[in-house]
PDB file of C-alpha atoms in Angstrom:
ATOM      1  CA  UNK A   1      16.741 -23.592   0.579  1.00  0.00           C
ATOM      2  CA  UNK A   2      13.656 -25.061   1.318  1.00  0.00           C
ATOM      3  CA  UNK A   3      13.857 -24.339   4.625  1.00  0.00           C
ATOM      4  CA  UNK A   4      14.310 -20.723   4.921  1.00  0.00           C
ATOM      5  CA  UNK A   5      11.979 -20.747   2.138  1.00  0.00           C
ATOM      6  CA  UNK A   6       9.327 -22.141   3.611  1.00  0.00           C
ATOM      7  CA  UNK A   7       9.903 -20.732   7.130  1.00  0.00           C
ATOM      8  CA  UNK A   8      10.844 -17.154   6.224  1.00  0.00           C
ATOM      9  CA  UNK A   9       8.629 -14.372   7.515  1.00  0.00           C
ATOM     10  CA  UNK A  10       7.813 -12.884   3.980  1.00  0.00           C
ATOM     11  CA  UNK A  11       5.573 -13.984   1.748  1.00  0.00           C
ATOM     12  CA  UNK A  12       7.418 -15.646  -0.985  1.00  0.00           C
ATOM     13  CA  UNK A  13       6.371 -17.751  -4.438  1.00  0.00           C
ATOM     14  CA  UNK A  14       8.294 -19.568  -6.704  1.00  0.00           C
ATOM     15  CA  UNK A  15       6.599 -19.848 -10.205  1.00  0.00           C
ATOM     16  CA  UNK A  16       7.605 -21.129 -13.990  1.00  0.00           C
ATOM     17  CA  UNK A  17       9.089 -18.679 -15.911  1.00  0.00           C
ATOM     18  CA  UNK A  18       7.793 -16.956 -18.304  1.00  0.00           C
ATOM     19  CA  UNK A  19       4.323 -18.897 -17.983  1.00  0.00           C
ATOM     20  CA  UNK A  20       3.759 -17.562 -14.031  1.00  0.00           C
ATOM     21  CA  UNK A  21       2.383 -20.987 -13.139  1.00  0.00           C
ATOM     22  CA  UNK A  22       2.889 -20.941  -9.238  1.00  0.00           C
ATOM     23  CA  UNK A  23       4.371 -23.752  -8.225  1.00  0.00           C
ATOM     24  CA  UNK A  24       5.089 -23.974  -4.610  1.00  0.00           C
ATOM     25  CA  UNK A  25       4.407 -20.772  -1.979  1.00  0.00           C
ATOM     26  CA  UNK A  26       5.908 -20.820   2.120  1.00  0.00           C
ATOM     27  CA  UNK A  27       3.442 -20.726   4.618  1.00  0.00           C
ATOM     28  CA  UNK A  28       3.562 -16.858   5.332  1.00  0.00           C
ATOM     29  CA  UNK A  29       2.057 -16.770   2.075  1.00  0.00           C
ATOM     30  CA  UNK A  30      -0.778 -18.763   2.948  1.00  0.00           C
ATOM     31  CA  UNK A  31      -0.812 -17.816   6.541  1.00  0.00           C
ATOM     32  CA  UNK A  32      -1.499 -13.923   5.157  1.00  0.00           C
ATOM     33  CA  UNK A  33      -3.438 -14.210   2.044  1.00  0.00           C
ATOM     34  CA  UNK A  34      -6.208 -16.867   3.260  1.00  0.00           C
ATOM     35  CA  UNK A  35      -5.479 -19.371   0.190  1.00  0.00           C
ATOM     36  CA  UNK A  36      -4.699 -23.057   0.910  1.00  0.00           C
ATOM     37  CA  UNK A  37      -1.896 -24.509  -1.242  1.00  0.00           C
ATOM     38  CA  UNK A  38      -4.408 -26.460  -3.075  1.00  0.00           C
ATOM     39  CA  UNK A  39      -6.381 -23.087  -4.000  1.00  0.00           C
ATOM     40  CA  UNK A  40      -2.989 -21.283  -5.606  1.00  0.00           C
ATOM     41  CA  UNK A  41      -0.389 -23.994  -6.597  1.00  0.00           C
ATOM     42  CA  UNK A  42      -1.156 -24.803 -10.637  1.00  0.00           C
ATOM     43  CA  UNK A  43      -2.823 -21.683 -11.047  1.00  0.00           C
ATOM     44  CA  UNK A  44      -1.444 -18.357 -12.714  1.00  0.00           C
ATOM     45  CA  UNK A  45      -0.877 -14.889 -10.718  1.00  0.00           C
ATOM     46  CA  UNK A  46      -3.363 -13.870 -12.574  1.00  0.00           C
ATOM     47  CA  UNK A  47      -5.606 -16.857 -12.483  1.00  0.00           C
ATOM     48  CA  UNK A  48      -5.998 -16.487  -8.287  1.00  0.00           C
ATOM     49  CA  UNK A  49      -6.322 -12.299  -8.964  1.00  0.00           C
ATOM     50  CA  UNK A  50      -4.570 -11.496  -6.262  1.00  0.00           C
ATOM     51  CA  UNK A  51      -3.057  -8.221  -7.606  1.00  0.00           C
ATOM     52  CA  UNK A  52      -4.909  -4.888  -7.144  1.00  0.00           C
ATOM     53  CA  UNK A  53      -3.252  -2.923  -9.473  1.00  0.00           C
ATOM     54  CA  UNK A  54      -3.085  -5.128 -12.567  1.00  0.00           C
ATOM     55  CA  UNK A  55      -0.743  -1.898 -14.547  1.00  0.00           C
ATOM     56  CA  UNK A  56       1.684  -2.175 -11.743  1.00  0.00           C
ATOM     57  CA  UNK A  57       2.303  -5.771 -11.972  1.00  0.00           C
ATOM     58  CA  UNK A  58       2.643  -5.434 -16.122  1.00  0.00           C
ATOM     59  CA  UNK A  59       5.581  -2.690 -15.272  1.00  0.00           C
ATOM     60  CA  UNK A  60       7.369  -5.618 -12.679  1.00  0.00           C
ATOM     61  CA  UNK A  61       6.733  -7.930 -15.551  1.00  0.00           C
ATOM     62  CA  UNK A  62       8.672  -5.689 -18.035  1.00  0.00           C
ATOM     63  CA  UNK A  63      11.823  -5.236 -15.961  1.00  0.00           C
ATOM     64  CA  UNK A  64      11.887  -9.098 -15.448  1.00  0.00           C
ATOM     65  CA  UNK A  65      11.814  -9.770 -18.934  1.00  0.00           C
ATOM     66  CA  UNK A  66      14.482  -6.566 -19.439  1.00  0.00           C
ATOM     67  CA  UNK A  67      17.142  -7.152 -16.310  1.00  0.00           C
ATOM     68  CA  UNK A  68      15.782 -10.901 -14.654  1.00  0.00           C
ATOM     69  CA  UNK A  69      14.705  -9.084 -11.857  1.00  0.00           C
ATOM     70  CA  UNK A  70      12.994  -6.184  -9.773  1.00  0.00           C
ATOM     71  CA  UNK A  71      13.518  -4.789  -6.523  1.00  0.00           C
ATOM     72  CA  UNK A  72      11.508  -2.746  -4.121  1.00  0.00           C
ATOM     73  CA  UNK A  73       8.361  -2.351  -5.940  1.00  0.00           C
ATOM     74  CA  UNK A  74       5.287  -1.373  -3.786  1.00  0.00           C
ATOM     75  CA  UNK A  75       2.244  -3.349  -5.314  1.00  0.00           C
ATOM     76  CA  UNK A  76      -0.766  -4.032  -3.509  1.00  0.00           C
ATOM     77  CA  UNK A  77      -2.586  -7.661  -2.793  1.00  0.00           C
ATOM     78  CA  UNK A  78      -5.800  -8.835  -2.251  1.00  0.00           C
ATOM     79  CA  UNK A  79      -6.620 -11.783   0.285  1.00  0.00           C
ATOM     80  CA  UNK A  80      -8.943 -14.492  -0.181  1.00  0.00           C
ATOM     81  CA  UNK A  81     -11.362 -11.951   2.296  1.00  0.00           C
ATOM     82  CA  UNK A  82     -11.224  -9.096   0.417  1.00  0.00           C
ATOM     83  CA  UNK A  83      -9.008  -7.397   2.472  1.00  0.00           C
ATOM     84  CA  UNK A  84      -5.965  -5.113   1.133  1.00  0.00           C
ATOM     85  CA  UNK A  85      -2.165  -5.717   2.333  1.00  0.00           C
ATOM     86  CA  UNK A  86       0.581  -3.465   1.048  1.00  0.00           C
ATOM     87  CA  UNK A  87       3.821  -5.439   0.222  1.00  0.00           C
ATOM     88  CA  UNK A  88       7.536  -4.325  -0.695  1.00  0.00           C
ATOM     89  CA  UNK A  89       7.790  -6.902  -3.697  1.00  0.00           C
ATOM     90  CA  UNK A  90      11.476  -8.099  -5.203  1.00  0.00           C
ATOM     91  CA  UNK A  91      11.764 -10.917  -7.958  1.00  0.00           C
ATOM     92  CA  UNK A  92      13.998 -12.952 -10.029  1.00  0.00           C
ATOM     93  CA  UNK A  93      14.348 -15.267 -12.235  1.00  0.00           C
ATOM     94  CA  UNK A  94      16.582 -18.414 -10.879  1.00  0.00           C
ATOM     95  CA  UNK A  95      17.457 -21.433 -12.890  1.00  0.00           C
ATOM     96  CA  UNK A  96      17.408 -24.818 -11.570  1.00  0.00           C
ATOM     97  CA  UNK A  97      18.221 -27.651 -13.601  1.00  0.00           C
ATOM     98  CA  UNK A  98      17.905 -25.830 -16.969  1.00  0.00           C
ATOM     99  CA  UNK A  99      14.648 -24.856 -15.972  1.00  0.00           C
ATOM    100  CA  UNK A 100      13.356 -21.306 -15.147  1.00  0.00           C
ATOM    101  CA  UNK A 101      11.288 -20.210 -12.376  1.00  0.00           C
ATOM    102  CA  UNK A 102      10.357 -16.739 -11.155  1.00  0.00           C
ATOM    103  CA  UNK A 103      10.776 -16.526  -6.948  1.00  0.00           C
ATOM    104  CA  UNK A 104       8.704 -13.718  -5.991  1.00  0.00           C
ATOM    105  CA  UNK A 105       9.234 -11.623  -2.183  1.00  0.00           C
ATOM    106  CA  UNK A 106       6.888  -9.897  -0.759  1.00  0.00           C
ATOM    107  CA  UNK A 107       7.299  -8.131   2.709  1.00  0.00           C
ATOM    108  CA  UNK A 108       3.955  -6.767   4.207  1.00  0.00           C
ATOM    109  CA  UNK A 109       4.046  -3.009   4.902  1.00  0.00           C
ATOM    110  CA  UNK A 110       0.417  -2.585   5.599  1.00  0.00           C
ATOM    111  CA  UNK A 111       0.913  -1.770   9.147  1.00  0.00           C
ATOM    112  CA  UNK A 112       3.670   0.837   8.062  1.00  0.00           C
ATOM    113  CA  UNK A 113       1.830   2.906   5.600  1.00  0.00           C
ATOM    114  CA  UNK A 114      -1.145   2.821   7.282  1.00  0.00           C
ATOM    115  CA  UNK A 115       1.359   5.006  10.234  1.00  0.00           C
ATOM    116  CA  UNK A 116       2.981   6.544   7.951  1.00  0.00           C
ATOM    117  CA  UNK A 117      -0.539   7.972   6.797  1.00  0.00           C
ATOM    118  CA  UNK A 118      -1.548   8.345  10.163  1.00  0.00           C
ATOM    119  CA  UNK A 119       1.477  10.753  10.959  1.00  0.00           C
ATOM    120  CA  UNK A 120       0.704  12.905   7.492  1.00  0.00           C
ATOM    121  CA  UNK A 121      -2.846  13.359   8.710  1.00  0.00           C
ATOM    122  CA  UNK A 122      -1.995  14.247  12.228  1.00  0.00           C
ATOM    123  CA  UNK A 123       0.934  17.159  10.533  1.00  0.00           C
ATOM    124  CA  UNK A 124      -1.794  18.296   7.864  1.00  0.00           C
ATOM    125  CA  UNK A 125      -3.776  18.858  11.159  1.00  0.00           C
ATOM    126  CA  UNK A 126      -1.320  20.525  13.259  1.00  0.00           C
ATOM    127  CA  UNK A 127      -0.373  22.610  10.241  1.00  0.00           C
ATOM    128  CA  UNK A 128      -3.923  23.882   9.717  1.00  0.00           C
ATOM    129  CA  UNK A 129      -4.462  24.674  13.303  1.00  0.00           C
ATOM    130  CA  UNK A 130      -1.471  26.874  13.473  1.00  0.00           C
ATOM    131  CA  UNK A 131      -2.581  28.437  10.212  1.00  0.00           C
ATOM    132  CA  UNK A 132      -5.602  28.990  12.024  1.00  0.00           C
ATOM    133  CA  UNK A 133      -4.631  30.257  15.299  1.00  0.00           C
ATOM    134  CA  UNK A 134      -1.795  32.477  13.451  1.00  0.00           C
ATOM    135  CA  UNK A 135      -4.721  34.109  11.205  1.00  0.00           C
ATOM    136  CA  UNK A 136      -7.027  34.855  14.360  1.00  0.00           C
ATOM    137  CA  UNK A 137      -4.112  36.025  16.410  1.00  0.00           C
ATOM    138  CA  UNK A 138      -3.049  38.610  14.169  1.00  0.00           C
ATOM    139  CA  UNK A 139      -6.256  40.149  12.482  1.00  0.00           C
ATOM    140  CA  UNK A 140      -7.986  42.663  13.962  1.00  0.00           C
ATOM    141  CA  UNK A 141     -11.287  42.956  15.878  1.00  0.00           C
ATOM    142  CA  UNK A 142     -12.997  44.595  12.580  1.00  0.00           C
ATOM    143  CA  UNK A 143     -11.532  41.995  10.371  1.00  0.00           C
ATOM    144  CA  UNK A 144     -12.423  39.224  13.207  1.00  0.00           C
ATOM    145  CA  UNK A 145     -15.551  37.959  11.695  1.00  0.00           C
ATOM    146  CA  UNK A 146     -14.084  37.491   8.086  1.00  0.00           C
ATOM    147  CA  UNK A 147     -11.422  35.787   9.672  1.00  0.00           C
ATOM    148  CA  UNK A 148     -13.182  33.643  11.616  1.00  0.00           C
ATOM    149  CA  UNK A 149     -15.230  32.262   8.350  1.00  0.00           C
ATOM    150  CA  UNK A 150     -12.111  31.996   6.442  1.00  0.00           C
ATOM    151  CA  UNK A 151     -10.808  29.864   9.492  1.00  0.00           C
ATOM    152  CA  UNK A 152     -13.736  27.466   9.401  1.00  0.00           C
ATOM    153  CA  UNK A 153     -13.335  27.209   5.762  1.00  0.00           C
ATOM    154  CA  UNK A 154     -10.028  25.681   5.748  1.00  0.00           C
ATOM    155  CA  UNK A 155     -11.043  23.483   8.517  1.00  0.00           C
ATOM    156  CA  UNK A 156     -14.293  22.401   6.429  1.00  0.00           C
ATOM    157  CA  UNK A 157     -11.918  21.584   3.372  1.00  0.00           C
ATOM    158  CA  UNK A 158      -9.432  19.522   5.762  1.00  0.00           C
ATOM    159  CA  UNK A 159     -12.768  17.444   7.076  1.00  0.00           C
ATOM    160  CA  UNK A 160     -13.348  17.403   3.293  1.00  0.00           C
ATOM    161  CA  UNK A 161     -17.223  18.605   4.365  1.00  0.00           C
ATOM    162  CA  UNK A 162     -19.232  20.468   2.926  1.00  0.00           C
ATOM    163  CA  UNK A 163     -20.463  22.751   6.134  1.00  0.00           C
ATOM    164  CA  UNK A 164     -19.094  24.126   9.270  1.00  0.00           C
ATOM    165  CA  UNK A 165     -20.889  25.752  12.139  1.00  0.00           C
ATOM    166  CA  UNK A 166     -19.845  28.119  14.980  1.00  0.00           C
ATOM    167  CA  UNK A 167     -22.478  28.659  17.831  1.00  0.00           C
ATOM    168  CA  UNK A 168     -22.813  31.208  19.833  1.00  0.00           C
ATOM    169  CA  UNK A 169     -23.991  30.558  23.133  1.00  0.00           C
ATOM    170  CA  UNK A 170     -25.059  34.212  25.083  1.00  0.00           C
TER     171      UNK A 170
END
């Protein structure tokens, strides 16, 4: 156990259950967060603030103390920089010698949603072009110049600014 645990890609935690003392973390965990073992083992989740979204980890909380576990659950995490990593977090609670403990995986999706947000903002673009081009295509040449400000209207709101121009050069 403590071998894949400690050399297994996700981030993972074991901590005492229900007091969410950590008590030991792998090395992708400290590899990806910034901490040092000395800076997270003894202290509480909350004590190292490490979650973003406080509600979101109260909800996991609940449906440990419901079922003994949770799967799937996006939460974000703070590193010791500052920085923000999305992670895919299961738990559950695991007994070992009458004692409880609470091991904790997270796998980083940072790199996926931030493609996956990529890809919406590249279709929202596409789709507002063709909206565009569809409207100018079909009006006609004594509607053209409402058109053309209703055009850079919905590509002002996509740029989410507050002005657009259109020169014309004679």
């Amino acid at each position: 156990f403590n071998k894949v645990f400690d050399n297994n890609p996700a981030l993972m935690a074991i901590s005492s259950y229900p007091e969410s003392v950590l008590t030991e973390v792998n090395r992708s965990f400290l590899a990806k967060t910034g901490f040092s073992w000395e800076e997270v083992i003894g202290k509480t989740i909350l004590g190292i603030e490490i979650f973003v979204e406080p509600e979101i980890l109260k909800e996991a909380s609940l449906d440990i103390k419901r079922n003994g576990y949770y799967y799937n659950r996006e939460m974000k995490i703070r590193t010791k920089t500052g920085a923000i990593l999305d992670g895919l977090f299961s738990a559950e609670i695991i007994t070992n010698q009458q004692t409880k403990y609470l091991l904790t995986v997270m796998i980083d999706i940072t790199e996926s949603k931030k493609m996956e947000k990529e890809i919406k903002l590249q279709n929202d673009f596409y789709n507002i072009a063709s909206k565009v081009s569809e409207r100018l295509i079909q009006t006609n040449s004594s509607r053209l110049d409402m058109e053309i400000n209703r055009s850079l209207e919905m590509l002002g709101l996509f740029n989410k600014v507050d002005r657009t121009y259109i020169f014309d050069l004679d």
